[in-house]
Every structure is written in C-alpha cells, then in structure tokens.
Amino acid sequence: MDTINHMKKFMEPKSIALIGVSRSTEGAIFNPLGNLLSYGYSGNIYPVNPSANEIQGVKTYSNIKDLPDDVDLTVILTPRGSTPSVVKECVENGLKSIIVVAQGFADSDEEGKSLQSEMVNSIKKGGARIIGPNTFGVTNAFIKMSTALARLKIEESPIGIISQTGLPFLGTSRFKFGKVIDVGDTCDIDVADALEYLKDDPETTVVVLQVEGIQNGQGFIDIANQVTKKKPILALKSGRSEAGARAAQSHTGSIVGKDEIYDAIFKQCGIIRLDDIEEMEDFSLAFSQLPLMKGKGVSVMSWAGSTGVITVDACEKYGLEVPLLSDKTINSIKELAPPDWLPVNNPIDLWACVGLSGFNPRNFKSAFKKILEALLNEEKTNAVLIIIPDYLALFNSDIWDISSVMSEILEKYKDIPIVFNILGPWDELTEKLEQNKNTVVFRSCERAIKALSQLYRYSEIRGIV
Amino acid sequence: MDTINHMKKFMEPKSIALIGVSRSTEGAIFNPLGNLLSYGYSGNIYPVNPSANEIQGVKTYSNIKDLPDDVDLTVILTPRGSTPSVVKECVENGLKSIIVVAQGFADSDEEGKSLQSEMVNSIKKGGARIIGPNTFGVTNAFIKMSTALARLKIEESPIGIISQTGLPFLGTSRFKFGKVIDVGDTCDIDVADALEYLKDDPETTVVVLQVEGIQNGQGFIDIANQVTKKKPILALKSGRSEAGARAAQSHTGSIVGKDEIYDAIFKQCGIIRLDDIEEMEDFSLAFSQLPLMKGKGVSVMSWAGSTGVITVDACEKYGLEVPLLSDKTINSIKELAPPDWLPVNNPIDLWACVGLSGFNPRNFKSAFKKILEALLNEEKTNAVLIIIPDYLALFNSDIWDISSVMSEILEKYKDIPIVFNILGPWDELTEKLEQNKNTVVFRSCERAIKALSQLYRYSEIRGIV
C-alpha cells in the first residue's frame, strides 16, 4: 500500500479498533470510545479489552486476533511497556494503519529507545505504518471522528493541521480544524507523509503546520513545493530559541536544528512562516474565508482618525498601501460630510462623514453603504478594512448595526477581501458579521492588516500578481 | 493660576458649563448633557442655549454672562466659525478652563489657522487655557464625568490616558481608563501639561500616551523623566511611517518628525514604547494589576508540551528566562506524575503531571495547587504563567475550574505576578479568574510573556533590579 492509501485509512476509516480502551467512565473525557460515540462517528468501533464484554454499550473483543476483517484504523492505548508486543500482534493480524498514543519512547530513556526500535522493526516487516508515539492521533470532522483522548469540539472546516501535540489548538471556537494529523514523535509517518494526504484532499484548502522539528528534509521540501502551488501552507515552527530547542528535545525528541535553516527551507517552498499562535488563528481564518488580494491597495473606513493613522502605519510595516482616492470617489463621499470637515481621503473617517452628518445617526447605514460601495468600485482598492468601536452598542445599537448592509455587500463583492476590526467586545455585531462566510472580524486593526498582507504575499507566491 | 491648578479645574470640576448644547434628543448619544446625566455626574451642569429654558430637565442659560460664578470647566460645542467669539466672551466673563470640541482649525485651511490664532490670543490675554480644538475633552470616572460627545462606559481604573482623539480607546470592556485627557490638536494645553496633572494624581498609577506628535519637546522630556520615576508611561506613537505621518498631519495637524527621534526621546525618559493597540491593552492591564518582576525567571505550567515550547521561545525573544527547577521542587512534583512520564522540569506539563495521573481528573485541583505552590516557593521564580485550554470546559468543567484555588493563591502570593492564558474562549473561567484584581488573563502565551517582560524592564528603569 502506498503512503496516500495508508493515510486514507488513517484519515477516513470505516472501522476503528481501540486496543486497551478503559472501562472507566469516571475520567470519561479521556476515553476515545466515549468520545467517538459523543461525536456521532458512524463507522464501526471495535474495542479490545480482555476483561469486558461491552463498554458503554459497544461489544468488545478479548483478543486482537478475534477482530473482524474490515479494520481500517487501529488505536493502541496501552502503556509503553506492553505496546511493542501489541504492535507486533496487530501487524501479524493484518492491521496496517496504527496509532500509538503512549509516550516515553525515543524522547525518554534508553529503554524507551529500544522499545521504539522494536515497534519500528515490526511494522517494517509487515508493511504497516505508525502515527506516533506520543500523539493524539487524527481528527476528521467530516466523518465526526477523532482518536484524541480529550473530548473536542468537532466542526467541519477547510483548515487542516499537521501538528506535534496539536491538542491545545483543537476544538476551541476560534480555531476550527476540519482535519488534524498529530504526527507526535514521528517514529514512522512524518510531516511529509501527512502533507501528501492534505495536498489532494478536496475538503482542505489551507494547511497549517505546528511542528518542533522536521525529519526527512528533502522529502518535505519536494512535497511542500507541490502543496503550495495548490493551497497555502502556514507554519508555526517552535523550538526556535536555544532554550526552546532544549524543551522540544525533551518534549517530542525532535532535533530541531538551526532556526535559520527552517527560514530558508520555508522560503524556498513558498511556506508562510507564523510568528505566534495568534498569527495561526488570523492567517488561517483569512485564507479559508477570504479571496486573495490581487494588489497592495487597502481602503480603510475608520471610526475616528487615530485608528486610521495606526492602520496606515501597519500597512507600511507589512508592505501594503493606502492609495489616494480618485476625485470621483472623493466627491461622492464629500456629499455626506459636514461642510468644514477635514479633507476627505483614504482612510475615510466614518465619524466625520456619517456620525456628525447633521448629527443624525439614523442616516448612518445608508451613508455607510454608499461610502463602502464607492471604495469597492475604486480601481486601486484590493481590500477593505472597516473599524467600528463597541461603544456604539451602548446607545441604540440598531442604528449602528451594519450586519444587514454587510450581508448584501459581501454577496455582491466576492473578489475583494472585506474585513473588520471591532474595537472592544461587541459580541452581538461580531457574531452577525461572522455569519457571512467570506469575511473575518479581527481583534485589532494591525492584525487585520498583517493577515491581509499574507493574502497578497500568497498571490505573489502563486504568481497571480 | 499655574498649570496644575488649571488641570485640576479641567479634570475635577464641581460645575460644568456647556455652551451650544443641542436640544435634540434624536442623536442623544452625541449630546454631552444627556451623557453627563446618564453617568450620574453630581456637580452642577449649566447648559447655555439662547432658544431654550430647559433641556432634558436642566435649567438653561441664554447668555454666557448670566452663568453662575462657580463654573470650573467650560465646554464649547459651537461650529468652528463662531467659536473664537464664544471663547473671547468666555474669557471676558472669567471662565478659565475651556474645552473646544469643533475641528477644522490649524489642521484644515487658511481660515482655520486664522480662527485658531484668534482663540489663542483671547486666552493669552485673559489667563485662560484651552484643551483642543478637535477633541472629546476629558473624562474622570472617579467623579462620573466625561465631556465626550459619544456616550461611554465609565469605570474607575488606575490607568490614565493622554490621547489625540482617544475615542476608540475609551469605554470598551478591556480598555478601562479612569482618567482621559484628549489633548486634540493642542493649540494650548499639550501632552506635557497633561502629564503634569497625572504625575501626582493619586488615583492614577499607570500613564498611557496615544499621540501622533509631541510639541514642546524639552518640556515633555523634563516632566516625563519625573513621571517615570513614580509610575510607568506607556506610549503608542502613531504616524510612524511616511504615509502614517501624512495621515496624522491631515488628522490632528501634528508635525510628527522622524520616528527615530521619538525612539530616542522615549528611551531617554524611561518611557515604554507600544508597538500596537494590543500592547496598550496588555501592558496597561499588567502594570495596573500586577506586582513588578524582580528578576527574569518565569515558571510555566502548560497544558501539553507544545505551548510550553512556544512559551520558552517567547521568553528568549523578550529577554526573560525559564530557569531549571531545584531537585526539591522536581521531586515534589514527580510524586504526581505517572512512572514512565517525561522528565519533569520547567515548563511543567500539567497534562502529564495531573491530567493523566491515574486518569483521575478529580485529583486535578489539589495537584494543581501543590505544583503551583512548589513553583512559587522556588527562589528563581519571578513570575508564573499558567496555560489552560478551553476544551476542558466541554466535559465536567467543575473538575477543571481552578478559580477557587487561584483566589487563595493570589491572596497569599502578592509579590509575584501570576498570569493566565486560556486557549480558546472559556468565558466563564476567564471572568472568575479576572475577579481577582491581581492577575491578568492574556489572549496568548506570547502576549503574556511580552507583558511580563515589561514588568521586568520597568524594574530596571526604576533601578529596583
């Protein structure tokens, strides 16, 4: 079986065997059987436990050799000491895609190293593959399946992640990953293998890497080069610092190598490197929900001039531009501004043009729409950022609720990224805006601009601009 | 009257005259009279409007000369054209602390420049002072007072801000400013004057600057040097880039000067420069709620090793350290870990030491407390970061709810900053933790470390370490 078919058995199993699953329901959050049932996984589940007939209403098997023939994926939950013999037995019984959850192997002591060699020898002989050890395995929200010990919030999303203990990044409401491959300590399946699966996976349009080290450098470079021609790869490579590298060594046994080497490899492959967890959140949302930027021009609608100035600074910092508007656009906007107002240009001060226009906020929505459409029709506008402060919600929030206007605009202008920053926590408006699948509400204007700049950068990588 | 006494009239007025206040209640969010009433300001309010006897139940005056004698603060809300004559009349009637809200003066056209000179001449002759033009004036939450046109959420806080159109930064739930001085286009009162007030203000322990340009450089340096010896100054200086500087010029008429000059001035004065709005939020919360760091050592309790590694990277990036633990501490923690677990050290993997300990999460809270106290008793611990993922809330969140343990610990260890990062939006736990006034829940582990690093840096500035 080639890598891609092995990966499909891991990621899209019709049947899963759980070896060493606990009968305990006390710590049930740590029981993959209970978790699979709670997600609503519709494939077959075969728990193996010598001292039970059923667990949580599911028939159990006493021995690996008694398992039905149709097992696609095997998850081994036994402690490290007994795991190599369990792996051997699995291989002998024709189980070919195996997840080893336990830790304490090559990342630990001499005994662990030797136990790991034993496992690897078994699978090499039998043509089987292992994900792990020290892993939570795989998640595929499209079939309501996760092998993670922890119970997660599973939700379909076009963002796929290859991680080394990606647990903290799963299941939270801002980070939705449709597919997760936790390669763990990579005794066999590595980042390159996982990339091979996500490359042609039609359900995944953005690939995130969260890794401490990469093995098989040339294999990784070859496949990454192919992936980035189809979909973006965003990489959070930790263990950057000397101290971090030491911590990674004790955590996943990764030899992390010099950080500059990773910079060079990522650049060569067209991979976008992430500086921190918030960039992972922002950029993956941007790539999964927004069209690419076809040029550098950002038009800004700010509330108060100060955030406009801060946004202009951010554009320059991240290589974007805030182009001057055409006379036509300026004149159409000026009609809305009070007569002695400041000169109208990009960034547009909404407070000026609308808030004070006759001091009549009831005109706000129509003026807002007129300005936004004027900006979107400007040739130099490749993206629009709209900044709204939450204090508007304190007083007649209906007047300021632009969500219905935005639904209409987002439906009409699908080729230009239109994004938001809401200053302060105006949850109600944020939720309404986020119901539109082709926008993102960012937590600051600087973060919005940084994410937009990556939509331009990837256009360059792809040779679109 | 010297500057400090003028500033006290602006910031702590017993009576406020509002000149040109509108009768309209349609756009009542823009009516400072309605706003002052809604906040519950207990001083006298004297609206001046020639065509009304009362507005919103408050007696109005037809003329400035009819106003009572006890006016401390005068807010002029007339359009720019009539404002200079109103200012003149105010000065002639002995009003000495005046806020000019209108814009379109020196930042606008030739006529605006000449109107501004006229105003400045009037106050120079009469010994009066102006805040503005182009300003929302002042806010003092301790007396439930704000002159802002927009209605804000007013809440007492030891964070004071001097801003140029600070409107977007006010009233949101993460940004609480007890005192706000929006110096606007600074035709008279400037940043240095405002600093003079906050320097000795007992209700303010942290000073934030949000400025596009600083006038009177030597005066600023002199006073800033005095302030930073007593309380930290955090400065967001926008208009950094060339394009941003152009935008600032049209926004507040500020000549922003080369950005490097500001870097040098801030350094010389011991001012901490902010890179973005999120740093403003994080650092001001840190300084207002946490003790300073007396050394570089951070102890980390992470959930899963990957965030531990990412945190170690962040510590190195921001000049902090993750010290190795003493044998005594390691042994007391090892008692809680499963026998073949990874080596125990800093960062401590809570998942390893507690979550899996007998797979019994009911032991979580007592183990958590034991580990945390061991870390706090380590000599090399100068701060603690605790990282918790929100998916724990999906399953029996009571077991994982550490808020009562934390209340006890935070009461006991008041000299060491103890902070959190919750991965994902676990609002209930966040709110409970934030009820403790001496901790901060940060949005990412990197942001937590960056903010902690400033608590160490300011210890250096103050010569404490």
Coordinates of N, CA and C in Angstrom, one line a residue, chain B residues 301 332 336 350 353-354 357 360-374 398-402 404-405 409:
Chain B
M301 N 3.4 26.7 33.8 CA 2.5 25.5 33.9 C 1.7 25.4 32.6
S332 N 9.1 16.9 44.5 CA 7.7 17.1 45.0 C 6.7 17.0 43.9
L336 N 3.5 13.3 41.6 CA 2.2 13.3 40.9 C 2.2 12.7 39.5
L350 N 1.2 20.2 32.7 CA 0.1 19.8 33.6 C -0.7 18.6 33.1
C353 N 1.4 15.7 34.3 CA 1.6 15.5 35.7 C 0.3 15.3 36.4
V354 N -0.8 15.8 35.9 CA -2.0 15.8 36.6 C -3.1 15.1 35.8
S357 N -2.6 11.6 35.7 CA -2.2 10.9 37.0 C -3.4 10.0 37.4
N360 N -7.3 10.3 36.7 CA -8.4 10.7 37.6 C -8.4 12.2 37.7
P361 N -9.2 12.8 36.9 CA -9.2 14.3 36.9 C -9.8 14.9 38.2
R362 N -10.4 14.0 39.1 CA -10.9 14.6 40.3 C -9.7 15.0 41.2
N363 N -8.5 14.5 40.9 CA -7.3 14.9 41.7 C -6.7 16.2 41.2
F364 N -7.3 16.7 40.1 CA -6.7 17.8 39.4 C -6.4 19.0 40.3
K365 N -7.4 19.5 41.0 CA -7.3 20.8 41.7 C -6.2 20.7 42.8
S366 N -6.2 19.6 43.5 CA -5.2 19.5 44.6 C -3.8 19.4 44.0
A367 N -3.6 18.6 43.0 CA -2.3 18.5 42.3 C -1.9 19.9 41.8
F368 N -2.8 20.5 41.1 CA -2.5 21.8 40.5 C -2.0 22.8 41.6
K369 N -2.7 22.8 42.7 CA -2.3 23.7 43.8 C -0.9 23.4 44.3
K370 N -0.7 22.1 44.5 CA 0.6 21.6 45.0 C 1.8 22.1 44.1
I371 N 1.6 21.8 42.8 CA 2.6 22.2 41.8 C 2.8 23.7 41.8
L372 N 1.7 24.5 41.8 CA 1.8 25.9 41.7 C 2.6 26.5 42.9
E373 N 2.2 25.9 44.1 CA 2.9 26.4 45.3 C 4.4 26.1 45.3
A374 N 4.7 24.9 44.8 CA 6.1 24.5 44.7 C 6.9 25.5 43.8
D398 N -16.5 21.7 36.2 CA -16.3 21.9 37.6 C -14.9 21.3 38.0
I399 N -14.6 20.1 37.5 CA -13.4 19.4 37.9 C -12.2 20.3 37.6
W400 N -12.3 21.1 36.5 CA -11.1 21.9 36.0 C -11.2 23.3 36.4
D401 N -12.2 23.7 37.1 CA -12.4 25.1 37.5 C -11.5 25.4 38.6
I402 N -10.3 26.1 38.3 CA -9.3 26.4 39.3 C -9.5 27.7 40.0
S404 N -11.3 28.8 42.5 CA -11.3 29.0 44.0 C -9.8 28.8 44.5
V405 N -9.1 27.8 43.9 CA -7.7 27.6 44.2 C -7.0 28.9 44.0
I409 N -4.5 31.3 46.3 CA -3.1 31.5 46.0 C -2.8 33.0 45.7

